[in-house]
Backbone as XML, in Angstrom:
<?xml version="1.0"?>
<chain id="A" units="angstrom">
  <residue number="1" name="MET">
    <atom name="N" x="-65.699" y="-6.214" z="-0.797"/>
    <atom name="CA" x="-66.560" y="-5.519" z="-1.723"/>
    <atom name="C" x="-67.987" y="-5.610" z="-1.180"/>
  </residue>
  <residue number="2" name="ASN">
    <atom name="N" x="-68.609" y="-4.474" z="-1.040"/>
    <atom name="CA" x="-69.942" y="-4.444" z="-0.467"/>
    <atom name="C" x="-70.827" y="-3.569" z="-1.343"/>
  </residue>
  <residue number="3" name="ILE">
    <atom name="N" x="-71.763" y="-4.188" z="-2.063"/>
    <atom name="CA" x="-72.660" y="-3.469" z="-2.955"/>
    <atom name="C" x="-74.073" y="-3.610" z="-2.403"/>
  </residue>
  <residue number="4" name="ASN">
    <atom name="N" x="-74.769" y="-2.498" z="-2.281"/>
    <atom name="CA" x="-76.144" y="-2.515" z="-1.787"/>
    <atom name="C" x="-77.074" y="-2.825" z="-2.951"/>
  </residue>
  <residue number="5" name="LEU">
    <atom name="N" x="-77.638" y="-4.028" z="-2.953"/>
    <atom name="CA" x="-78.524" y="-4.459" z="-4.024"/>
    <atom name="C" x="-80.000" y="-4.244" z="-3.675"/>
  </residue>
  <residue number="6" name="ALA">
    <atom name="N" x="-80.270" y="-3.879" z="-2.441"/>
    <atom name="CA" x="-81.649" y="-3.745" z="-1.967"/>
    <atom name="C" x="-82.506" y="-2.808" z="-2.810"/>
  </residue>
  <residue number="7" name="PRO">
    <atom name="N" x="-81.987" y="-1.667" z="-3.290"/>
    <atom name="CA" x="-82.855" y="-0.766" z="-4.045"/>
    <atom name="C" x="-83.201" y="-1.252" z="-5.458"/>
  </residue>
  <residue number="8" name="LEU">
    <atom name="N" x="-82.546" y="-2.309" z="-5.935"/>
    <atom name="CA" x="-82.787" y="-2.786" z="-7.300"/>
    <atom name="C" x="-84.094" y="-3.561" z="-7.384"/>
  </residue>
  <residue number="9" name="SER">
    <atom name="N" x="-84.743" y="-3.448" z="-8.527"/>
    <atom name="CA" x="-85.975" y="-4.198" z="-8.765"/>
    <atom name="C" x="-85.621" y="-5.638" z="-9.134"/>
  </residue>
  <residue number="10" name="ILE">
    <atom name="N" x="-86.632" y="-6.489" z="-9.175"/>
    <atom name="CA" x="-86.415" y="-7.887" z="-9.539"/>
    <atom name="C" x="-85.823" y="-7.986" z="-10.937"/>
  </residue>
  <residue number="11" name="SER">
    <atom name="N" x="-86.358" y="-7.248" z="-11.884"/>
    <atom name="CA" x="-85.832" y="-7.316" z="-13.254"/>
    <atom name="C" x="-84.401" y="-6.790" z="-13.323"/>
  </residue>
  <residue number="12" name="GLU">
    <atom name="N" x="-84.081" y="-5.783" z="-12.534"/>
    <atom name="CA" x="-82.703" y="-5.269" z="-12.515"/>
    <atom name="C" x="-81.759" y="-6.309" z="-11.893"/>
  </residue>
  <residue number="13" name="LEU">
    <atom name="N" x="-82.224" y="-6.982" z="-10.841"/>
    <atom name="CA" x="-81.409" y="-8.028" z="-10.221"/>
    <atom name="C" x="-81.193" y="-9.195" z="-11.178"/>
  </residue>
  <residue number="14" name="GLU">
    <atom name="N" x="-82.261" y="-9.587" z="-11.887"/>
    <atom name="CA" x="-82.125" y="-10.665" z="-12.863"/>
    <atom name="C" x="-81.159" y="-10.281" z="-13.973"/>
  </residue>
  <residue number="15" name="GLN">
    <atom name="N" x="-81.206" y="-9.036" z="-14.422"/>
    <atom name="CA" x="-80.278" y="-8.566" z="-15.462"/>
    <atom name="C" x="-78.855" y="-8.558" z="-14.927"/>
  </residue>
  <residue number="16" name="LEU">
    <atom name="N" x="-78.697" y="-8.153" z="-13.653"/>
    <atom name="CA" x="-77.375" y="-8.150" z="-13.024"/>
    <atom name="C" x="-76.806" y="-9.569" z="-12.978"/>
  </residue>
  <residue number="17" name="ILE">
    <atom name="N" x="-77.656" y="-10.537" z="-12.625"/>
    <atom name="CA" x="-77.223" y="-11.944" z="-12.586"/>
    <atom name="C" x="-76.824" y="-12.413" z="-13.988"/>
  </residue>
  <residue number="18" name="ALA">
    <atom name="N" x="-77.647" y="-12.092" z="-14.979"/>
    <atom name="CA" x="-77.340" y="-12.500" z="-16.359"/>
    <atom name="C" x="-76.026" y="-11.883" z="-16.824"/>
  </residue>
  <residue number="19" name="ASP">
    <atom name="N" x="-75.834" y="-10.591" z="-16.523"/>
    <atom name="CA" x="-74.582" y="-9.918" z="-16.910"/>
    <atom name="C" x="-73.387" y="-10.535" z="-16.198"/>
  </residue>
  <residue number="20" name="ALA">
    <atom name="N" x="-73.568" y="-10.850" z="-14.913"/>
    <atom name="CA" x="-72.479" y="-11.467" z="-14.150"/>
    <atom name="C" x="-72.129" y="-12.838" z="-14.715"/>
  </residue>
  <residue number="21" name="ASN">
    <atom name="N" x="-73.139" y="-13.638" z="-15.067"/>
    <atom name="CA" x="-72.880" y="-14.964" z="-15.645"/>
    <atom name="C" x="-72.157" y="-14.852" z="-16.982"/>
  </residue>
  <residue number="22" name="THR">
    <atom name="N" x="-72.541" y="-13.870" z="-17.792"/>
    <atom name="CA" x="-71.863" y="-13.648" z="-19.068"/>
    <atom name="C" x="-70.402" y="-13.278" z="-18.843"/>
  </residue>
  <residue number="23" name="LEU">
    <atom name="N" x="-70.169" y="-12.398" z="-17.882"/>
    <atom name="CA" x="-68.800" y="-11.972" z="-17.575"/>
    <atom name="C" x="-67.972" y="-13.131" z="-17.029"/>
  </residue>
  <residue number="24" name="ILE">
    <atom name="N" x="-68.581" y="-13.940" z="-16.178"/>
    <atom name="CA" x="-67.875" y="-15.111" z="-15.640"/>
    <atom name="C" x="-67.462" y="-16.038" z="-16.774"/>
  </residue>
  <residue number="25" name="GLU">
    <atom name="N" x="-68.368" y="-16.318" z="-17.691"/>
    <atom name="CA" x="-68.074" y="-17.208" z="-18.820"/>
    <atom name="C" x="-66.954" y="-16.631" z="-19.679"/>
  </residue>
  <residue number="26" name="ARG">
    <atom name="N" x="-67.013" y="-15.330" z="-19.926"/>
    <atom name="CA" x="-65.985" y="-14.661" z="-20.728"/>
    <atom name="C" x="-64.618" y="-14.762" z="-20.055"/>
  </residue>
  <residue number="27" name="LYS">
    <atom name="N" x="-64.572" y="-14.563" z="-18.730"/>
    <atom name="CA" x="-63.300" y="-14.632" z="-18.000"/>
    <atom name="C" x="-62.760" y="-16.068" z="-17.959"/>
  </residue>
  <residue number="28" name="LYS">
    <atom name="N" x="-63.650" y="-17.055" z="-17.830"/>
    <atom name="CA" x="-63.212" y="-18.455" z="-17.860"/>
    <atom name="C" x="-62.585" y="-18.786" z="-19.213"/>
  </residue>
  <residue number="29" name="ASN">
    <atom name="N" x="-63.254" y="-18.364" z="-20.294"/>
    <atom name="CA" x="-62.726" y="-18.630" z="-21.641"/>
    <atom name="C" x="-61.385" y="-17.943" z="-21.851"/>
  </residue>
  <residue number="30" name="GLU">
    <atom name="N" x="-61.261" y="-16.725" z="-21.348"/>
    <atom name="CA" x="-59.993" y="-15.995" z="-21.469"/>
    <atom name="C" x="-58.896" y="-16.715" z="-20.697"/>
  </residue>
  <residue number="31" name="SER">
    <atom name="N" x="-59.231" y="-17.217" z="-19.507"/>
    <atom name="CA" x="-58.267" y="-17.949" z="-18.697"/>
    <atom name="C" x="-57.813" y="-19.221" z="-19.415"/>
  </residue>
  <residue number="32" name="ILE">
    <atom name="N" x="-58.749" y="-19.921" z="-20.039"/>
    <atom name="CA" x="-58.413" y="-21.138" z="-20.789"/>
    <atom name="C" x="-57.512" y="-20.804" z="-21.968"/>
  </residue>
  <residue number="33" name="ARG">
    <atom name="N" x="-57.843" y="-19.729" z="-22.706"/>
    <atom name="CA" x="-57.005" y="-19.333" z="-23.855"/>
    <atom name="C" x="-55.596" y="-18.987" z="-23.401"/>
  </residue>
  <residue number="34" name="ASN">
    <atom name="N" x="-55.478" y="-18.271" z="-22.282"/>
    <atom name="CA" x="-54.153" y="-17.897" z="-21.772"/>
    <atom name="C" x="-53.359" y="-19.124" z="-21.342"/>
  </residue>
  <residue number="35" name="ALA">
    <atom name="N" x="-54.020" y="-20.058" z="-20.666"/>
    <atom name="CA" x="-53.340" y="-21.281" z="-20.225"/>
    <atom name="C" x="-52.882" y="-22.099" z="-21.428"/>
  </residue>
  <residue number="36" name="LYS">
    <atom name="N" x="-53.753" y="-22.211" z="-22.437"/>
    <atom name="CA" x="-53.404" y="-22.970" z="-23.636"/>
    <atom name="C" x="-52.207" y="-22.339" z="-24.342"/>
  </residue>
  <residue number="37" name="ALA">
    <atom name="N" x="-52.202" y="-21.003" z="-24.446"/>
    <atom name="CA" x="-51.082" y="-20.312" z="-25.096"/>
    <atom name="C" x="-49.785" y="-20.559" z="-24.330"/>
  </residue>
  <residue number="38" name="GLU">
    <atom name="N" x="-49.877" y="-20.570" z="-23.010"/>
    <atom name="CA" x="-48.693" y="-20.813" z="-22.191"/>
    <atom name="C" x="-48.182" y="-22.239" z="-22.385"/>
  </residue>
  <residue number="39" name="ILE">
    <atom name="N" x="-49.105" y="-23.189" z="-22.429"/>
    <atom name="CA" x="-48.727" y="-24.592" z="-22.639"/>
    <atom name="C" x="-48.130" y="-24.777" z="-24.030"/>
  </residue>
  <residue number="40" name="GLU">
    <atom name="N" x="-48.730" y="-24.141" z="-25.044"/>
    <atom name="CA" x="-48.189" y="-24.232" z="-26.407"/>
    <atom name="C" x="-46.773" y="-23.676" z="-26.459"/>
  </residue>
  <residue number="41" name="LYS">
    <atom name="N" x="-46.537" y="-22.595" z="-25.738"/>
    <atom name="CA" x="-45.197" y="-21.986" z="-25.707"/>
    <atom name="C" x="-44.190" y="-22.945" z="-25.079"/>
  </residue>
  <residue number="42" name="ILE">
    <atom name="N" x="-44.582" y="-23.555" z="-23.953"/>
    <atom name="CA" x="-43.691" y="-24.504" z="-23.275"/>
    <atom name="C" x="-43.414" y="-25.707" z="-24.172"/>
  </residue>
  <residue number="43" name="ALA">
    <atom name="N" x="-44.454" y="-26.230" z="-24.824"/>
    <atom name="CA" x="-44.281" y="-27.372" z="-25.718"/>
    <atom name="C" x="-43.365" y="-27.011" z="-26.877"/>
  </residue>
  <residue number="44" name="ALA">
    <atom name="N" x="-43.575" y="-25.834" z="-27.477"/>
    <atom name="CA" x="-42.748" y="-25.407" z="-28.608"/>
    <atom name="C" x="-41.293" y="-25.278" z="-28.193"/>
  </residue>
  <residue number="45" name="GLU">
    <atom name="N" x="-41.059" y="-24.748" z="-26.998"/>
    <atom name="CA" x="-39.678" y="-24.611" z="-26.518"/>
    <atom name="C" x="-39.009" y="-25.972" z="-26.343"/>
  </residue>
  <residue number="46" name="ALA">
    <atom name="N" x="-39.815" y="-26.994" z="-26.067"/>
    <atom name="CA" x="-39.291" y="-28.348" z="-25.917"/>
    <atom name="C" x="-39.289" y="-29.103" z="-27.244"/>
  </residue>
  <residue number="47" name="GLY">
    <atom name="N" x="-39.777" y="-28.455" z="-28.316"/>
    <atom name="CA" x="-39.821" y="-29.099" z="-29.623"/>
    <atom name="C" x="-40.938" y="-30.122" z="-29.744"/>
  </residue>
  <residue number="48" name="LEU">
    <atom name="N" x="-42.023" y="-29.924" z="-29.010"/>
    <atom name="CA" x="-43.138" y="-30.871" z="-29.000"/>
    <atom name="C" x="-44.445" y="-30.169" z="-29.317"/>
  </residue>
  <residue number="49" name="THR">
    <atom name="N" x="-45.451" y="-30.973" z="-29.650"/>
    <atom name="CA" x="-46.802" y="-30.444" z="-29.753"/>
    <atom name="C" x="-47.450" y="-30.611" z="-28.379"/>
  </residue>
  <residue number="50" name="ILE">
    <atom name="N" x="-48.600" y="-29.982" z="-28.190"/>
    <atom name="CA" x="-49.310" y="-30.142" z="-26.918"/>
    <atom name="C" x="-49.659" y="-31.613" z="-26.710"/>
  </residue>
  <residue number="51" name="GLU">
    <atom name="N" x="-50.089" y="-32.279" z="-27.774"/>
    <atom name="CA" x="-50.479" y="-33.688" z="-27.672"/>
    <atom name="C" x="-49.304" y="-34.551" z="-27.222"/>
  </residue>
  <residue number="52" name="GLU">
    <atom name="N" x="-48.121" y="-34.284" z="-27.791"/>
    <atom name="CA" x="-46.940" y="-35.038" z="-27.392"/>
    <atom name="C" x="-46.576" y="-34.731" z="-25.940"/>
  </residue>
  <residue number="53" name="LEU">
    <atom name="N" x="-46.668" y="-33.461" z="-25.563"/>
    <atom name="CA" x="-46.343" y="-33.048" z="-24.210"/>
    <atom name="C" x="-47.262" y="-33.715" z="-23.198"/>
  </residue>
  <residue number="54" name="MET">
    <atom name="N" x="-48.533" y="-33.852" z="-23.541"/>
    <atom name="CA" x="-49.514" y="-34.435" z="-22.632"/>
    <atom name="C" x="-49.553" y="-35.957" z="-22.738"/>
  </residue>
  <residue number="55" name="GLY">
    <atom name="N" x="-48.765" y="-36.540" z="-23.643"/>
    <atom name="CA" x="-48.730" y="-37.989" z="-23.787"/>
    <atom name="C" x="-49.890" y="-38.537" z="-24.597"/>
  </residue>
  <residue number="56" name="ILE">
    <atom name="N" x="-50.561" y="-37.672" z="-25.353"/>
    <atom name="CA" x="-51.700" y="-38.099" z="-26.162"/>
    <atom name="C" x="-51.227" y="-38.640" z="-27.503"/>
  </residue>
  <residue number="57" name="ALA">
    <atom name="N" x="-50.170" y="-38.048" z="-28.039"/>
    <atom name="CA" x="-49.643" y="-38.467" z="-29.341"/>
    <atom name="C" x="-48.203" y="-38.915" z="-29.169"/>
  </residue>
  <residue number="58" name="LYS">
    <atom name="N" x="-47.765" y="-39.750" z="-30.076"/>
    <atom name="CA" x="-46.373" y="-40.188" z="-30.065"/>
    <atom name="C" x="-45.494" y="-39.074" z="-30.602"/>
  </residue>
  <residue number="59" name="PRO">
    <atom name="N" x="-44.250" y="-38.960" z="-30.118"/>
    <atom name="CA" x="-43.344" y="-37.952" z="-30.648"/>
    <atom name="C" x="-43.109" y="-38.158" z="-32.140"/>
  </residue>
  <residue number="60" name="ALA">
    <atom name="N" x="-42.762" y="-37.083" z="-32.816"/>
    <atom name="CA" x="-42.488" y="-37.144" z="-34.250"/>
    <atom name="C" x="-41.312" y="-38.075" z="-34.511"/>
  </residue>
  <residue number="61" name="ALA">
    <atom name="N" x="-41.230" y="-38.592" z="-35.730"/>
    <atom name="CA" x="-40.155" y="-39.509" z="-36.111"/>
    <atom name="C" x="-38.809" y="-38.887" z="-35.788"/>
  </residue>
  <residue number="62" name="GLY">
    <atom name="N" x="-37.907" y="-39.702" z="-35.280"/>
    <atom name="CA" x="-36.581" y="-39.219" z="-34.929"/>
    <atom name="C" x="-36.486" y="-38.894" z="-33.446"/>
  </residue>
  <residue number="63" name="GLY">
    <atom name="N" x="-37.618" y="-38.785" z="-32.763"/>
    <atom name="CA" x="-37.616" y="-38.489" z="-31.346"/>
    <atom name="C" x="-37.577" y="-39.761" z="-30.533"/>
  </residue>
  <residue number="64" name="ALA">
    <atom name="N" x="-37.650" y="-39.571" z="-29.216"/>
    <atom name="CA" x="-37.668" y="-40.740" z="-28.337"/>
    <atom name="C" x="-38.908" y="-41.568" z="-28.627"/>
  </residue>
  <residue number="65" name="GLY">
    <atom name="N" x="-38.767" y="-42.843" z="-28.607"/>
    <atom name="CA" x="-39.905" y="-43.728" z="-28.826"/>
    <atom name="C" x="-40.312" y="-43.831" z="-30.275"/>
  </residue>
  <residue number="66" name="LYS">
    <atom name="N" x="-39.367" y="-43.577" z="-31.186"/>
    <atom name="CA" x="-39.734" y="-43.620" z="-32.609"/>
    <atom name="C" x="-40.094" y="-45.036" z="-33.035"/>
  </residue>
  <residue number="67" name="GLY">
    <atom name="N" x="-40.862" y="-45.131" z="-34.084"/>
    <atom name="CA" x="-41.293" y="-46.434" z="-34.580"/>
    <atom name="C" x="-42.479" y="-46.932" z="-33.790"/>
  </residue>
  <residue number="68" name="SER">
    <atom name="N" x="-42.998" y="-48.061" z="-34.223"/>
    <atom name="CA" x="-44.139" y="-48.616" z="-33.509"/>
    <atom name="C" x="-43.782" y="-50.015" z="-33.025"/>
  </residue>
  <residue number="69" name="ARG">
    <atom name="N" x="-44.470" y="-50.425" z="-31.997"/>
    <atom name="CA" x="-44.248" y="-51.760" z="-31.454"/>
    <atom name="C" x="-44.821" y="-52.817" z="-32.378"/>
  </residue>
  <residue number="70" name="LYS">
    <atom name="N" x="-44.210" y="-53.967" z="-32.347"/>
    <atom name="CA" x="-44.778" y="-55.111" z="-33.047"/>
    <atom name="C" x="-45.950" y="-55.600" z="-32.208"/>
  </residue>
  <residue number="71" name="PRO">
    <atom name="N" x="-46.920" y="-56.216" z="-32.842"/>
    <atom name="CA" x="-48.002" y="-56.795" z="-32.047"/>
    <atom name="C" x="-47.430" y="-57.846" z="-31.102"/>
  </residue>
  <residue number="72" name="ALA">
    <atom name="N" x="-47.915" y="-57.847" z="-29.882"/>
    <atom name="CA" x="-47.412" y="-58.793" z="-28.879"/>
    <atom name="C" x="-47.912" y="-60.196" z="-29.191"/>
  </residue>
  <residue number="73" name="ALA">
    <atom name="N" x="-47.097" y="-61.152" z="-28.870"/>
    <atom name="CA" x="-47.473" y="-62.551" z="-29.085"/>
    <atom name="C" x="-48.562" y="-62.938" z="-28.097"/>
  </residue>
  <residue number="74" name="VAL">
    <atom name="N" x="-49.405" y="-63.857" z="-28.511"/>
    <atom name="CA" x="-50.476" y="-64.351" z="-27.649"/>
    <atom name="C" x="-49.852" y="-65.191" z="-26.548"/>
  </residue>
  <residue number="75" name="LYS">
    <atom name="N" x="-50.205" y="-64.885" z="-25.296"/>
    <atom name="CA" x="-49.694" y="-65.651" z="-24.161"/>
    <atom name="C" x="-50.793" y="-66.437" z="-23.457"/>
  </residue>
  <residue number="76" name="PHE">
    <atom name="N" x="-52.045" y="-65.991" z="-23.659"/>
    <atom name="CA" x="-53.166" y="-66.654" z="-23.000"/>
    <atom name="C" x="-54.308" y="-66.822" z="-23.984"/>
  </residue>
  <residue number="77" name="ARG">
    <atom name="N" x="-54.974" y="-67.982" z="-23.907"/>
    <atom name="CA" x="-56.073" y="-68.273" z="-24.841"/>
    <atom name="C" x="-57.202" y="-68.960" z="-24.081"/>
  </residue>
  <residue number="78" name="HIS">
    <atom name="N" x="-58.423" y="-68.610" z="-24.448"/>
    <atom name="CA" x="-59.609" y="-69.248" z="-23.855"/>
    <atom name="C" x="-59.636" y="-70.704" z="-24.323"/>
  </residue>
  <residue number="79" name="PRO">
    <atom name="N" x="-59.892" y="-71.651" z="-23.422"/>
    <atom name="CA" x="-59.835" y="-73.059" z="-23.812"/>
    <atom name="C" x="-60.936" y="-73.487" z="-24.777"/>
  </residue>
  <residue number="80" name="LYS">
    <atom name="N" x="-62.077" y="-72.819" z="-24.760"/>
    <atom name="CA" x="-63.198" y="-73.235" z="-25.619"/>
    <atom name="C" x="-63.343" y="-72.369" z="-26.861"/>
  </residue>
  <residue number="81" name="ASP">
    <atom name="N" x="-62.819" y="-71.165" z="-26.834"/>
    <atom name="CA" x="-62.927" y="-70.257" z="-27.991"/>
    <atom name="C" x="-61.543" y="-69.697" z="-28.293"/>
  </residue>
  <residue number="82" name="GLU">
    <atom name="N" x="-60.879" y="-70.253" z="-29.285"/>
    <atom name="CA" x="-59.500" y="-69.868" z="-29.588"/>
    <atom name="C" x="-59.367" y="-68.439" z="-30.115"/>
  </residue>
  <residue number="83" name="ASN">
    <atom name="N" x="-60.488" y="-67.819" z="-30.461"/>
    <atom name="CA" x="-60.436" y="-66.421" z="-30.896"/>
    <atom name="C" x="-60.273" y="-65.463" z="-29.730"/>
  </residue>
  <residue number="84" name="LEU">
    <atom name="N" x="-60.535" y="-65.935" z="-28.528"/>
    <atom name="CA" x="-60.381" y="-65.103" z="-27.334"/>
    <atom name="C" x="-58.965" y="-65.279" z="-26.812"/>
  </residue>
  <residue number="85" name="THR">
    <atom name="N" x="-58.150" y="-64.242" z="-27.012"/>
    <atom name="CA" x="-56.745" y="-64.308" z="-26.613"/>
    <atom name="C" x="-56.362" y="-63.045" z="-25.857"/>
  </residue>
  <residue number="86" name="TRP">
    <atom name="N" x="-55.194" y="-63.125" z="-25.213"/>
    <atom name="CA" x="-54.638" y="-61.957" z="-24.518"/>
    <atom name="C" x="-53.128" y="-62.079" z="-24.556"/>
  </residue>
  <residue number="87" name="SER">
    <atom name="N" x="-52.464" y="-60.951" z="-24.823"/>
    <atom name="CA" x="-51.008" y="-60.943" z="-24.924"/>
    <atom name="C" x="-50.330" y="-60.807" z="-23.572"/>
  </residue>
  <residue number="88" name="GLY">
    <atom name="N" x="-51.099" y="-60.460" z="-22.557"/>
    <atom name="CA" x="-50.495" y="-60.215" z="-21.249"/>
    <atom name="C" x="-50.204" y="-58.740" z="-21.048"/>
  </residue>
  <residue number="89" name="ARG">
    <atom name="N" x="-50.437" y="-57.944" z="-22.084"/>
    <atom name="CA" x="-50.242" y="-56.493" z="-21.988"/>
    <atom name="C" x="-51.587" y="-55.810" z="-21.794"/>
  </residue>
  <residue number="90" name="GLY">
    <atom name="N" x="-51.578" y="-54.754" z="-21.038"/>
    <atom name="CA" x="-52.800" y="-53.984" z="-20.859"/>
    <atom name="C" x="-53.768" y="-54.660" z="-19.903"/>
  </residue>
  <residue number="91" name="LYS">
    <atom name="N" x="-54.967" y="-54.147" z="-19.881"/>
    <atom name="CA" x="-55.998" y="-54.649" z="-18.986"/>
    <atom name="C" x="-56.418" y="-56.061" z="-19.380"/>
  </residue>
  <residue number="92" name="ARG">
    <atom name="N" x="-56.671" y="-56.879" z="-18.379"/>
    <atom name="CA" x="-57.137" y="-58.245" z="-18.649"/>
    <atom name="C" x="-58.500" y="-58.184" z="-19.321"/>
  </residue>
  <residue number="93" name="PRO">
    <atom name="N" x="-58.699" y="-59.009" z="-20.340"/>
    <atom name="CA" x="-60.007" y="-59.012" z="-21.008"/>
    <atom name="C" x="-61.084" y="-59.581" z="-20.080"/>
  </residue>
  <residue number="94" name="ASN">
    <atom name="N" x="-62.318" y="-59.196" z="-20.378"/>
    <atom name="CA" x="-63.456" y="-59.622" z="-19.544"/>
    <atom name="C" x="-63.567" y="-61.132" z="-19.437"/>
  </residue>
  <residue number="95" name="TRP">
    <atom name="N" x="-63.356" y="-61.836" z="-20.544"/>
    <atom name="CA" x="-63.499" y="-63.286" z="-20.494"/>
    <atom name="C" x="-62.516" y="-63.896" z="-19.498"/>
  </residue>
  <residue number="96" name="LEU">
    <atom name="N" x="-61.309" y="-63.338" z="-19.428"/>
    <atom name="CA" x="-60.301" y="-63.869" z="-18.519"/>
    <atom name="C" x="-60.635" y="-63.498" z="-17.078"/>
  </residue>
  <residue number="97" name="GLN">
    <atom name="N" x="-61.082" y="-62.289" z="-16.873"/>
    <atom name="CA" x="-61.481" y="-61.881" z="-15.522"/>
    <atom name="C" x="-62.620" y="-62.761" z="-15.012"/>
  </residue>
  <residue number="98" name="ASP">
    <atom name="N" x="-63.575" y="-63.073" z="-15.887"/>
    <atom name="CA" x="-64.693" y="-63.934" z="-15.504"/>
    <atom name="C" x="-64.203" y="-65.323" z="-15.104"/>
  </residue>
  <residue number="99" name="GLU">
    <atom name="N" x="-63.304" y="-65.874" z="-15.884"/>
    <atom name="CA" x="-62.785" y="-67.222" z="-15.597"/>
    <atom name="C" x="-61.982" y="-67.231" z="-14.293"/>
  </residue>
  <residue number="100" name="LEU">
    <atom name="N" x="-61.192" y="-66.197" z="-14.059"/>
    <atom name="CA" x="-60.414" y="-66.121" z="-12.825"/>
    <atom name="C" x="-61.335" y="-65.978" z="-11.616"/>
  </residue>
  <residue number="101" name="ALA">
    <atom name="N" x="-62.442" y="-65.245" z="-11.792"/>
    <atom name="CA" x="-63.423" y="-65.083" z="-10.709"/>
    <atom name="C" x="-64.086" y="-66.412" z="-10.360"/>
  </residue>
  <residue number="102" name="LYS">
    <atom name="N" x="-64.130" y="-67.334" z="-11.331"/>
    <atom name="CA" x="-64.717" y="-68.657" z="-11.099"/>
    <atom name="C" x="-63.746" y="-69.582" z="-10.362"/>
  </residue>
  <residue number="103" name="GLY">
    <atom name="N" x="-62.527" y="-69.086" z="-10.117"/>
    <atom name="CA" x="-61.561" y="-69.877" z="-9.363"/>
    <atom name="C" x="-60.447" y="-70.469" z="-10.194"/>
  </residue>
  <residue number="104" name="LYS">
    <atom name="N" x="-60.459" y="-70.260" z="-11.498"/>
    <atom name="CA" x="-59.388" y="-70.795" z="-12.343"/>
    <atom name="C" x="-58.134" y="-69.955" z="-12.140"/>
  </residue>
  <residue number="105" name="LYS">
    <atom name="N" x="-57.015" y="-70.512" z="-12.559"/>
    <atom name="CA" x="-55.728" y="-69.822" z="-12.413"/>
    <atom name="C" x="-55.261" y="-69.317" z="-13.770"/>
  </residue>
  <residue number="106" name="LEU">
    <atom name="N" x="-54.488" y="-68.240" z="-13.742"/>
    <atom name="CA" x="-53.988" y="-67.640" z="-14.979"/>
    <atom name="C" x="-53.195" y="-68.670" z="-15.798"/>
  </residue>
  <residue number="107" name="GLU">
    <atom name="N" x="-52.462" y="-69.533" z="-15.106"/>
    <atom name="CA" x="-51.660" y="-70.551" z="-15.793"/>
    <atom name="C" x="-52.530" y="-71.499" z="-16.613"/>
  </residue>
  <residue number="108" name="ASP">
    <atom name="N" x="-53.797" y="-71.658" z="-16.234"/>
    <atom name="CA" x="-54.700" y="-72.534" z="-16.966"/>
    <atom name="C" x="-54.924" y="-72.071" z="-18.414"/>
  </residue>
  <residue number="109" name="PHE">
    <atom name="N" x="-54.631" y="-70.822" z="-18.695"/>
    <atom name="CA" x="-54.892" y="-70.243" z="-20.009"/>
    <atom name="C" x="-53.616" y="-69.962" z="-20.787"/>
  </residue>
  <residue number="110" name="ALA">
    <atom name="N" x="-52.466" y="-70.304" z="-20.222"/>
    <atom name="CA" x="-51.184" y="-70.039" z="-20.879"/>
    <atom name="C" x="-51.073" y="-70.841" z="-22.171"/>
  </residue>
  <residue number="111" name="VAL">
    <atom name="N" x="-50.493" y="-70.222" z="-23.174"/>
    <atom name="CA" x="-50.317" y="-70.871" z="-24.488"/>
    <atom name="C" x="-49.013" y="-71.644" z="-24.465"/>
  </residue>
</chain>
């Protein structure tokens, strides 16, 4: 595509840029709407919501993974502050990372 822009004035070029930016934004939004509609269709065919499909929400009752987990038992506790605990699930808490960085061992905090 080759368009000769040389004969246009500065104000015409600026208007062309503004119009092009508006059109680009409109096409991006249309693309997002189309993608979302396609994803919603795929999720519906699988009997899921988009959130469930993307792993953001838990499946509805009766599906895989129904119910909720019990709180995990405490496996590690700070020796000086018993309110600082960790179940061993998920990311290590900052207090434990700090203590391990000081050279202590994970076993030192086992309950």
